[in-house]
Each structure stands twice: as structure tokens, then as C-alpha cells.
Short mmCIF file of C-alpha atoms in Angstrom, two decimals:
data_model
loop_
_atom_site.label_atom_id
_atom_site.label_comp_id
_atom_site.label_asym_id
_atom_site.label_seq_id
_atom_site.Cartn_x
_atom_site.Cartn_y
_atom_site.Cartn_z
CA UNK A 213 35.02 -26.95 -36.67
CA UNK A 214 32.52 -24.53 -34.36
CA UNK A 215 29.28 -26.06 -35.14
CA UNK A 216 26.24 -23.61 -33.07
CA UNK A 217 22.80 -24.04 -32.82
CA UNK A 218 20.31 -22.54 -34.98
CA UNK A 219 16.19 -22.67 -34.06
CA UNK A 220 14.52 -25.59 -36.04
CA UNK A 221 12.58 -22.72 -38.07
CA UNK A 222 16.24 -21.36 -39.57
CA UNK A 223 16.62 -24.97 -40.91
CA UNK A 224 17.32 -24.10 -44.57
CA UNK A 225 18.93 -20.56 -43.97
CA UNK A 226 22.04 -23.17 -44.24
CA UNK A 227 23.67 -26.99 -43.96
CA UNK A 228 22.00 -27.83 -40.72
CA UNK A 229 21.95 -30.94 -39.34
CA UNK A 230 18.48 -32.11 -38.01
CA UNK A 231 18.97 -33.97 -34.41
CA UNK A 232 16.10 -35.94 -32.97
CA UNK A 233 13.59 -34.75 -35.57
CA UNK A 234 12.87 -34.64 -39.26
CA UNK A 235 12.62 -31.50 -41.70
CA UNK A 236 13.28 -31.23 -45.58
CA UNK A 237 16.41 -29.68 -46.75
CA UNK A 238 18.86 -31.48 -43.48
CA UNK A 239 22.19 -31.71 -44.53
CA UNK A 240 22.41 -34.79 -42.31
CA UNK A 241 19.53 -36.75 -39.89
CA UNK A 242 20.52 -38.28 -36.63
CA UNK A 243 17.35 -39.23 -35.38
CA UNK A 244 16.21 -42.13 -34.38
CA UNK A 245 12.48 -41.54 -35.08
CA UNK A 246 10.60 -44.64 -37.44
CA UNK A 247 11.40 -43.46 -40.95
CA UNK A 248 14.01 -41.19 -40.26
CA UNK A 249 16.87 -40.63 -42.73
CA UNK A 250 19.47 -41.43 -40.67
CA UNK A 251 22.55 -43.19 -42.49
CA UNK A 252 22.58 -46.98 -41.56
CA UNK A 253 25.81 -47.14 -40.11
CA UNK A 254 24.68 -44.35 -37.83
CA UNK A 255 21.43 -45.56 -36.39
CA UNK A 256 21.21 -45.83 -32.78
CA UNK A 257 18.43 -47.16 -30.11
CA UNK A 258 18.75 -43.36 -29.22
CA UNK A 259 19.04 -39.66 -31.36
CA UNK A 260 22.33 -38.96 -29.13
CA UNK A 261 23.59 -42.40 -29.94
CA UNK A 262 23.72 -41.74 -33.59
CA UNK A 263 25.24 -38.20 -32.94
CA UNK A 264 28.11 -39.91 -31.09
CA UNK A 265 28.17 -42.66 -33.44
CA UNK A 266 28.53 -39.98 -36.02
CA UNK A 267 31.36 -38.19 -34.24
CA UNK A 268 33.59 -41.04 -34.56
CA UNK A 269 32.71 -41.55 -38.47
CA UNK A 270 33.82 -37.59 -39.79
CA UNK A 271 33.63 -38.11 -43.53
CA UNK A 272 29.88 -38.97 -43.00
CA UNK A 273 28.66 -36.64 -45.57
CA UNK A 274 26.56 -33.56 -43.98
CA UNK A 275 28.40 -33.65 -41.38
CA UNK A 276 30.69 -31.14 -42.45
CA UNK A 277 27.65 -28.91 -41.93
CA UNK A 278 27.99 -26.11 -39.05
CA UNK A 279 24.39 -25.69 -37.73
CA UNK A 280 22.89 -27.74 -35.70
CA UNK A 281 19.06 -28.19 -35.37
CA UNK A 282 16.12 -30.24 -33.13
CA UNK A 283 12.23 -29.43 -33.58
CA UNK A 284 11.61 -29.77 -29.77
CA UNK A 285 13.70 -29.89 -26.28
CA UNK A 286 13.94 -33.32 -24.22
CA UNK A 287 16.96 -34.85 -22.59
CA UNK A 288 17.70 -37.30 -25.60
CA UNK A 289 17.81 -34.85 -28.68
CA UNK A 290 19.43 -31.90 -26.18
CA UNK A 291 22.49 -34.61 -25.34
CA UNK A 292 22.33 -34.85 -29.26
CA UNK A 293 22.67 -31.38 -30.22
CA UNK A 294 25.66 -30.85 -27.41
CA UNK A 295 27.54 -33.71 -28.75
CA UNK A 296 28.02 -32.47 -31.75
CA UNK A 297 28.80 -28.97 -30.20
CA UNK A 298 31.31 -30.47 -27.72
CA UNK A 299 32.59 -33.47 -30.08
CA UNK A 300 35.92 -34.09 -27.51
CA UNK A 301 34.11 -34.12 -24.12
CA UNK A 302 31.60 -36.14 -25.56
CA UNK A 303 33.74 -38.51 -26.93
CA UNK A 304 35.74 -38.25 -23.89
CA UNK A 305 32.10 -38.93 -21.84
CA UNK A 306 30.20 -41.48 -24.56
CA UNK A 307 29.45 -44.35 -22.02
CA UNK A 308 27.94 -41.68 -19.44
CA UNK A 309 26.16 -39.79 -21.97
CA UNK A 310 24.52 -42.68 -23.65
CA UNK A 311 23.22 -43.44 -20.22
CA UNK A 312 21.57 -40.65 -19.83
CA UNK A 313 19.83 -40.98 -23.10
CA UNK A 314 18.34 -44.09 -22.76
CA UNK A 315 17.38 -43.57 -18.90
CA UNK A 316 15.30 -39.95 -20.40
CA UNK A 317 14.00 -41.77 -23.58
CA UNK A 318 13.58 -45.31 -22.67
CA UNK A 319 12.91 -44.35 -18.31
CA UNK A 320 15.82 -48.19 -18.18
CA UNK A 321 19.04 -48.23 -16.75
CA UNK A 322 20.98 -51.30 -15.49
CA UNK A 323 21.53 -49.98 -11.34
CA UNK A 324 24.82 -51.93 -11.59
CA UNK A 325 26.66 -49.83 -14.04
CA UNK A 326 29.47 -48.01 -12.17
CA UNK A 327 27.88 -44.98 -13.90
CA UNK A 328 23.96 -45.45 -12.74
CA UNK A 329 24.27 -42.57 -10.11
CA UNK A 330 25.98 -40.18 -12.35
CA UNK A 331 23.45 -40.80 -14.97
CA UNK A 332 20.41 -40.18 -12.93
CA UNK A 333 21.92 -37.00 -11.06
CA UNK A 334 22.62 -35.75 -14.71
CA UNK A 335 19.06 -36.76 -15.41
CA UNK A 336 17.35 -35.20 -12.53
CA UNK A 337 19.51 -31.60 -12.69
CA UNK A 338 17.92 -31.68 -16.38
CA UNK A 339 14.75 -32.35 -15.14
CA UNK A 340 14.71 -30.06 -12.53
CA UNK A 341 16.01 -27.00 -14.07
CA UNK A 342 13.41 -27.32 -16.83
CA UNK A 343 10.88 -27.86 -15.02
CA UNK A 344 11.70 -24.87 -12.85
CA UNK A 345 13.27 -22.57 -15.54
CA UNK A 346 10.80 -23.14 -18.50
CA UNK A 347 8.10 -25.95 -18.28
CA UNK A 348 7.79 -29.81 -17.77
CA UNK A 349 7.42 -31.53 -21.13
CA UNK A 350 4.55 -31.11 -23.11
CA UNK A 351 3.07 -28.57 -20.17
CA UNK A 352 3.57 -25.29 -22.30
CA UNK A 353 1.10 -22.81 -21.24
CA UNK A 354 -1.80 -21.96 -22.82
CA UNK A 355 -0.98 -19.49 -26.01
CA UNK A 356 2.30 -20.51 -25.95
CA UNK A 357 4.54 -20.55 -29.04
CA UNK A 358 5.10 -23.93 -30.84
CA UNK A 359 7.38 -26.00 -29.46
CA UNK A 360 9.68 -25.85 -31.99
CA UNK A 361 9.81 -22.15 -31.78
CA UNK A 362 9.64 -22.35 -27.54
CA UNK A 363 12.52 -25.27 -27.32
CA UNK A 364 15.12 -22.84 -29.01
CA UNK A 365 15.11 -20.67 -25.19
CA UNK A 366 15.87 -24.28 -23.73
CA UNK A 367 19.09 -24.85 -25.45
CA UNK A 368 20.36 -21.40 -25.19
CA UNK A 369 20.15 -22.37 -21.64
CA UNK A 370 21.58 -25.61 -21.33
CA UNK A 371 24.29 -25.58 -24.23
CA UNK A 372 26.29 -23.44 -22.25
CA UNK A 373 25.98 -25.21 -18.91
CA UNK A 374 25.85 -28.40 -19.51
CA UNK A 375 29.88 -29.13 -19.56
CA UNK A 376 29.88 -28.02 -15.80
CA UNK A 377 27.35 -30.11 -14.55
CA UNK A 378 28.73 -33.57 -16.50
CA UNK A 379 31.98 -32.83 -14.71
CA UNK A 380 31.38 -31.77 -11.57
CA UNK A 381 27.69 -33.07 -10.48
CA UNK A 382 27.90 -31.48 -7.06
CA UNK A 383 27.59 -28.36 -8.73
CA UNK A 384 24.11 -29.37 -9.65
CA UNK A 385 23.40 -31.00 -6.23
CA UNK A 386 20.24 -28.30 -4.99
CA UNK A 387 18.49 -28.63 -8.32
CA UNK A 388 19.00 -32.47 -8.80
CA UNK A 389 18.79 -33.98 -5.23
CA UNK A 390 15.16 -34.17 -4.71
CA UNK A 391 14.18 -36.24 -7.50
CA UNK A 392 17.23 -38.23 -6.96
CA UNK A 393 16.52 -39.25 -3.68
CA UNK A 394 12.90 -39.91 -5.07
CA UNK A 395 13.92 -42.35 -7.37
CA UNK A 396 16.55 -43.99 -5.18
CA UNK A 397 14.10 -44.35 -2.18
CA UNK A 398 11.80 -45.84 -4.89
CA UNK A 399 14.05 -48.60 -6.58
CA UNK A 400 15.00 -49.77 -2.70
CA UNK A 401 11.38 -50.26 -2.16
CA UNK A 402 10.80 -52.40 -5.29
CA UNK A 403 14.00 -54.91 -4.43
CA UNK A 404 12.16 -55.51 -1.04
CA UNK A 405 9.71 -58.56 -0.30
CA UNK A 406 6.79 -56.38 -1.12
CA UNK A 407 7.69 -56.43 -5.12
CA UNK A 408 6.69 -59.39 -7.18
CA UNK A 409 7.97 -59.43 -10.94
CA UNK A 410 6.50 -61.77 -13.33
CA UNK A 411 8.26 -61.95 -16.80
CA UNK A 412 6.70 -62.97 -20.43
CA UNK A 413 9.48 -62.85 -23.11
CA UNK A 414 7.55 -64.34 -25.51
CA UNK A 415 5.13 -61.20 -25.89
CA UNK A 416 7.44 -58.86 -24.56
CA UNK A 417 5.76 -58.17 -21.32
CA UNK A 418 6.58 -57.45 -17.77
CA UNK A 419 4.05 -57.80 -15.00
CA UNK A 420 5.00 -55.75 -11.80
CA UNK A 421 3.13 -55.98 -8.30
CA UNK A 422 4.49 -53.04 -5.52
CA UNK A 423 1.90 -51.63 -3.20
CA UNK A 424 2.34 -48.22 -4.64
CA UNK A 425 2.95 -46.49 -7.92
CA UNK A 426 6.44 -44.76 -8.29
CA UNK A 427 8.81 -42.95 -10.93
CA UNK A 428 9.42 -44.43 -13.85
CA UNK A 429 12.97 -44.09 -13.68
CA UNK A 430 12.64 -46.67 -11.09
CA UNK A 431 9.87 -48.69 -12.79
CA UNK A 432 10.84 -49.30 -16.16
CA UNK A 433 14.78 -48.86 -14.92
CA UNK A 434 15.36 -52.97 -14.98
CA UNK A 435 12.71 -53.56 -17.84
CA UNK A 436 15.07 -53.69 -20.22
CA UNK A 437 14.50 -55.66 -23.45
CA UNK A 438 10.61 -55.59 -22.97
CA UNK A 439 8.20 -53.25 -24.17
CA UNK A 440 5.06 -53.79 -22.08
CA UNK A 441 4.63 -53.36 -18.96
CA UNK A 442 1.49 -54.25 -16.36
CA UNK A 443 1.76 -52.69 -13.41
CA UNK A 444 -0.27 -54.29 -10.66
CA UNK A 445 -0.84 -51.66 -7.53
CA UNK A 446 -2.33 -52.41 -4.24
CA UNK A 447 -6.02 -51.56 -3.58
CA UNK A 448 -6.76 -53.16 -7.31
CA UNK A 449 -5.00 -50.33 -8.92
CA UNK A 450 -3.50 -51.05 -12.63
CA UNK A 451 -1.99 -49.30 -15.56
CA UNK A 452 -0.79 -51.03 -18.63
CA UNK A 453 1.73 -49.31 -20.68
CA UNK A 454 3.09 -49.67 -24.10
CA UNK A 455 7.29 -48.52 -23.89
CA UNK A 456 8.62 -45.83 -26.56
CA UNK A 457 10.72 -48.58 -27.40
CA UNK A 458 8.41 -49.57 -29.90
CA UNK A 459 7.53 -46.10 -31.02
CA UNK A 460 10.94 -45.69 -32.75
CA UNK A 461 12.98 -47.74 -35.05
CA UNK A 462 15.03 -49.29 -32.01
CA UNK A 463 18.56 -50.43 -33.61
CA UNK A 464 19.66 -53.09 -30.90
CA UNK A 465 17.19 -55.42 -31.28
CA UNK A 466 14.13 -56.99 -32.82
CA UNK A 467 10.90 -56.03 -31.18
CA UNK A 468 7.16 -57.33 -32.07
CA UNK A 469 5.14 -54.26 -32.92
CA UNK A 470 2.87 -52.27 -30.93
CA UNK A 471 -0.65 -53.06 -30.54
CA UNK A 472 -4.00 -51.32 -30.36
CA UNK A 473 -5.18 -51.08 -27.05
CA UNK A 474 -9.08 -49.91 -27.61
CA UNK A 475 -10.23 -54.20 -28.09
CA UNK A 476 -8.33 -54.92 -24.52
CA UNK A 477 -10.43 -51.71 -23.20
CA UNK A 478 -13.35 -52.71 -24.43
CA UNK A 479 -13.13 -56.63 -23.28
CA UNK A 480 -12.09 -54.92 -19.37
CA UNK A 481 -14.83 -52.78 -19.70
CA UNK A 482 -17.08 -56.18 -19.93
CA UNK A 483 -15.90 -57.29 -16.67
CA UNK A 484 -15.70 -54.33 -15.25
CA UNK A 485 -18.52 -53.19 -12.27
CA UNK A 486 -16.86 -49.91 -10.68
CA UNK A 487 -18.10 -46.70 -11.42
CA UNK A 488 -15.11 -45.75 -13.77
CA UNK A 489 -14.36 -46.87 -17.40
CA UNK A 490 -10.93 -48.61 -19.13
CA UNK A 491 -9.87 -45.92 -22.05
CA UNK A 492 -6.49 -46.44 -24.20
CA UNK A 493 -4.14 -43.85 -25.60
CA UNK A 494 -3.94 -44.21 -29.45
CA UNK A 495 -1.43 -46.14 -31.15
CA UNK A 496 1.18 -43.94 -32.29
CA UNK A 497 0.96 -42.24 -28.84
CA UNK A 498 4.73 -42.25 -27.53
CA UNK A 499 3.46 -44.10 -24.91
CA UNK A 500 0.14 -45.70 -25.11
CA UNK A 501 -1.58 -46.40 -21.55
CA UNK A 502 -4.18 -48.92 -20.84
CA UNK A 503 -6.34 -47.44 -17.74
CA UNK A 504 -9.47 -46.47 -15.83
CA UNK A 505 -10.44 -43.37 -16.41
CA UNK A 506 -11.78 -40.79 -13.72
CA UNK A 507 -11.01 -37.38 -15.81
CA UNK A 508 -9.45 -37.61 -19.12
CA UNK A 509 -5.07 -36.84 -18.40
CA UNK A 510 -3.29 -34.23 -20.37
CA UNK A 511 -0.16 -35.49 -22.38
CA UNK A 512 1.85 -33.49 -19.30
CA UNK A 513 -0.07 -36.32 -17.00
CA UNK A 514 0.32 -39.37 -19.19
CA UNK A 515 4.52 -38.37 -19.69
CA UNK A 516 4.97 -37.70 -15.90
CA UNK A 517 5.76 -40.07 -13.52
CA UNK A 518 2.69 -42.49 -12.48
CA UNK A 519 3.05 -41.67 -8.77
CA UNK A 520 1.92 -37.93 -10.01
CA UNK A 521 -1.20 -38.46 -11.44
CA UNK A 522 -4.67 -40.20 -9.62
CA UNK A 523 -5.00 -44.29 -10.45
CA UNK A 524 -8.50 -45.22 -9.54
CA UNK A 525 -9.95 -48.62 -7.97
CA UNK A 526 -11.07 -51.70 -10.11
CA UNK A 527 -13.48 -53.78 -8.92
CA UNK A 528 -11.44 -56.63 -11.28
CA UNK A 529 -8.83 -58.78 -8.98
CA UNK A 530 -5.13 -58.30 -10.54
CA UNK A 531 -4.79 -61.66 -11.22
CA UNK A 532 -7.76 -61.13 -13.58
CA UNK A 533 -6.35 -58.15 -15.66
CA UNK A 534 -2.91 -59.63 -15.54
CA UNK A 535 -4.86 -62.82 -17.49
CA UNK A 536 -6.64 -60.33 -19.71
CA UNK A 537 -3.30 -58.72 -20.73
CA UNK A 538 -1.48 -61.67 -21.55
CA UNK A 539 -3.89 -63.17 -23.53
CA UNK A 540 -4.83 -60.22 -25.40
CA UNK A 541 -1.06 -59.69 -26.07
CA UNK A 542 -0.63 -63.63 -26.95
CA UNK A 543 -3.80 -63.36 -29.41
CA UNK A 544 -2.38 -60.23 -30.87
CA UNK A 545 1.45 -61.55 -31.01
CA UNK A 546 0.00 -64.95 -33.14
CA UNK A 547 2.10 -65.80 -36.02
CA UNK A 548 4.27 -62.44 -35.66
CA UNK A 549 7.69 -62.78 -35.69
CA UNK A 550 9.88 -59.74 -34.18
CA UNK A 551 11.74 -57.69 -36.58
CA UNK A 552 14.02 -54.10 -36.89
CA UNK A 553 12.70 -51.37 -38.58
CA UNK A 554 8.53 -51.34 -38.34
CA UNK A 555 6.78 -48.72 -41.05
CA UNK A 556 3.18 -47.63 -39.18
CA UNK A 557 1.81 -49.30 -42.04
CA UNK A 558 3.25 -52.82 -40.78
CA UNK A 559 2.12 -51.65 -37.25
CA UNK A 560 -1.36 -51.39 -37.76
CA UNK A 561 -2.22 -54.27 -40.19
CA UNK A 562 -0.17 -56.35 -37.53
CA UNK A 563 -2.81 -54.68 -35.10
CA UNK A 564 -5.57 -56.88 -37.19
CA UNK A 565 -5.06 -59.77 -35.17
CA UNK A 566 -6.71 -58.18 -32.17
CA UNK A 567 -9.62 -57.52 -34.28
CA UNK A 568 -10.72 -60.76 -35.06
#
């Protein structure tokens, strides 16, 4: 079979099937978005997981479809859409690839896999190229088409490149090496004497003091199985973060559901006697942050990596917020047991606790 990619707007022109994204009419889902129609036997903690998952299951029905579809470009949903393009080298690649996945949707890796460094050069060439080719995600210029519309340019690039890169990484080496070496310099630094981890399974969280932000790759790279995380910088500089683990329906296991963050704002903003103000992303923000606010960030900001954007000083002690957090999560996390599969609806009247 040559399946090809059509723009998400051609979606019922024929069979498509929808990767990474919903739409009416898909001959077959592999997403792994909350709600999605995704078969069960195919559901995956990633989009690209359930593509290669449905690779190795061919009488799935809609599968037999040619066209191949995403609403929007990122590393997850592109790995996706070339799976199903290049079903034998991804088949012959499905450890590496679902690597890469979960490092671009999830910012974890385990550093120990054999195939860590291949992942993140992968990664980082991706990065790079559409950064430098296009635009970073969710930085489209002003007046620019919708994304759906825009991302279509993206794969036409990619698709056909892709295949060279996965083999032969030093291909890629002048567009991927910078950020690699970033993120490698970076998760030295947090294995040295200067990084303190404190874990709390039982709400999910993990509480990091470094003296300095860095990528996320790096940060939430050995976070793996929690879906908070405090990060506790030097000069009383902190950002809370809520993982997009917990913004999809993650298939490996049970998480507690996300919670509001506007109470916890509000109680730091009690203590709080700098000049600057906590604010908190919504809830069904991919990635809700917990901060203090100079000058609101653009989604571009809040996405990028946290050594990009400003973090300003608190006059709380960390030790303070770090006992804020946890007990705000532990009030909120009362009586909750985790569970698969969270509808919104679930999310926010689990959210109630923090309101009382």
C-alpha cells in the first residue's frame, strides 16, 4: 500500500486517517488526545505509539485507508504520520522512534537507554530545522494561516527527509548539535552536588532544586511517572508545572487528575511581598504553569524551554512554596484515587476539592 499525506482540510475528499488530532468523517483515529476515538487495542501514552501499534495489527479496520492526515505539526503526530508512510523502517526502528515521541511530547527519557543519544539528536535536528525553516511551535507570525492549513508546508518538508536523518544522524549533525550539547551540558549539571531532588509519589509530584533553570529535555527527562513538577531555582526563583501527561488519556498508567492552579495562586499571593504577582495557566492548558508574573508569556514562551524565558524573584523562601505546593496538592488529591481515561468533566469536579 502507498499511503501519502493529504492537508487536514482535504479530510473527507477520501478514507483518511486522522493522526494526533480529531475530525468527523476519519476512517481511523490514532490519537492519543482525551476522548479520542482511537480503537482500544491501539491506544498508546503517545499518537505515534498507536500508529506503530497499528502497523503491527493490519486488519484494524480504516486502516486500509490511503491518506493520511494531522490538524497541526509537532514531533509526536509528524513521527505518526511517517510511520504509517514508511510502515517497514518504522517497524524496523519502533524502540527509537517511540523514544523520540515521548522525549517531544512528554520532555522524559530514561539517559540509560542505549538509544538516549540517538533520540535526542533526532529530537534536536527536528527542532532545529523547524525552528529555522518555518517557526517554533505555536510562534506563527502574525496573519498567518491556521495551523492546520500552515503545518501541511511542515510535512512536505520532513516526510521526505526524515529516513536519512534516522539512519545516518551525522547527516543532521550542523542543525542538531547545538541544542544537543545544550541539553547534555544541562543533565551533567543536574547529577552534580548542586541538584537536590525531593520525590512525593503519593500526589504525583517532583520537587527539583539546581541553581539555574535549564531545558526541559533535561528537566523533566528522569521525571518519569510523575506529573508535577516544582522547580526550586536559586535567588528564590520557582515555577510549578502541571506535565501533558495529564492532559491526554495516558495508556500506561493511572494518573490522579489535574488540578486548578488559580486557589494555589491566590493563597502565594497572600504571602507574597515582592513587587510581582503568582498567575496560573488554565486547566486544560497543555501545560499549566504556576508563576510570578512580570509580563504576561505567549504560548511560544510558556512551550519553550524555561531557561528561555525571564523567572522573577520571590520574596517567599523555597522551602515555603515547596510547603504550599504539597499541601495544596495533598488537599486537592483527598479521597481521589488514580485512574485511566479522565473525561474534563471528571477533571474539574475533581478540581472541587481545592475549592473548599
Amino acid at each position: 500500500m502507498n499511503r501519502y499525506f493529504v492537508p487536514f482540510a482535504q479530510l473527507r475528499r477520501q478514507p483518511t486517517i486522522v493522526v494526533d488530532s480529531t475530525g468527523l468523517g476519519a476512517a481511523l483515529t490514532l490519537a492519543h488526545w482525551r476522548g479520542a476515538a482511537t480503537p482500544e487495542n491501539l491506544r498508546d501514552d503517545t499518537s505515534a505509539g498507536s500508529c506503530l501499534r497499528a502497523l503491527h495489527a493490519p486488519a484494524t479496520p480504516g486502516l486500509e485507508a490511503e491518506a493520511v492526515t494531522a490538524n497541526h505539526f509537532d514531533i509526536d503526530g509528524f513521527i505518526g504520520v511517517w510511520a504509517l508512510l514508511n510502515p517497514e523502517l518504522a517497524l524496523a526502528h519502533e524502540p527509537l522512534l517511540r523514544l523520540v515521541a515521548i522525549l517531544c511530547d512528554f520532555r522524559e527519557i530514561d539517559w540509560q537507554n542505549p538509544l538516549a543519544d540517538h533520540a535526542l539528536q533526532l529530537t534536536c535536528w527536528l527542532n532545529a530545522e523547524e525552528k529555522a525553516r518555518f517557526y517554533e511551535p505555536f510562534g506563527a507570525p502574525a496573519r498567518r494561516r491556521r495551523e492546520d492549513e500552515a503545518s501541511a508546508e511542515k510535512f512536505a518538508w520532513f516526510l521526505p527527509r526524515f529516513a536519512e536523518i534516522l539512519l545516518d544522524p551525522e547527516a543532521g549533525r550542523a542543525a542538531w548539535q547545538p541544542e544537543y550539547e545544550r541539553v547534555q551540558a544541562a543533565v551533567a549539571a543536574l547529577r552534580g552536588p548542586l541538584t537536590q531532588r525531593t520525590d512525593y509519589p503519593d500526589i504525583g509530584l517532583v520537587v527539583i532544586r539546581t541553581p539555574a533553570p535549564v531545558p526541559y529535555y533535561a528537566l523533566f527527562g528522569p521525571t518519569v511517572g510523575f506529573d508535577w513538577v516544582l522547580s526550586l531555582y536559586d535567588g528564590q526563583r520557582y515555577e510549578l508545572e502541571c506535565k501533558y501527561t495529564t492532559w491526554i488519556d495516558l495508556e500506561s498508567r493511572p494518573t490522579l487528575p489535574r488540578l486548578p492552579l488559580a486557589p494555589l495562586a491566590a493563597r502565594l499571593n497572600e504571602l507574597e511581598k515582592s513587587n510581582y504577582r503568582w498567575t496560573a495557566d488554565q486547566l486544560t492548558d497543555t501545560g499549566p504553569l504556576l508563576r510570578l508574573a512580570g509580563r504576561p508569556l505567549s504560548k511560544a514562551e510558556r512551550y519553550a524551554d524555561p531557561d528561555g524565558r525571564p523567572i522573577y524573584a520571590s520574596s517567599l523562601a523555597a522551602s515555603a512554596v515547596e510547603s504550599e505546593v504539597v499541601a495544596f496538592l495533598q488537599k486537592g488529591y483527598a479521597g481521589i484515587q488514580p485512574k485511566r481515561y479522565w473525561t474534563w468533566a471528571e477533571v474539574r469536579a475533581a478540581g472541587n476539592n481545592t475549592m473548599k
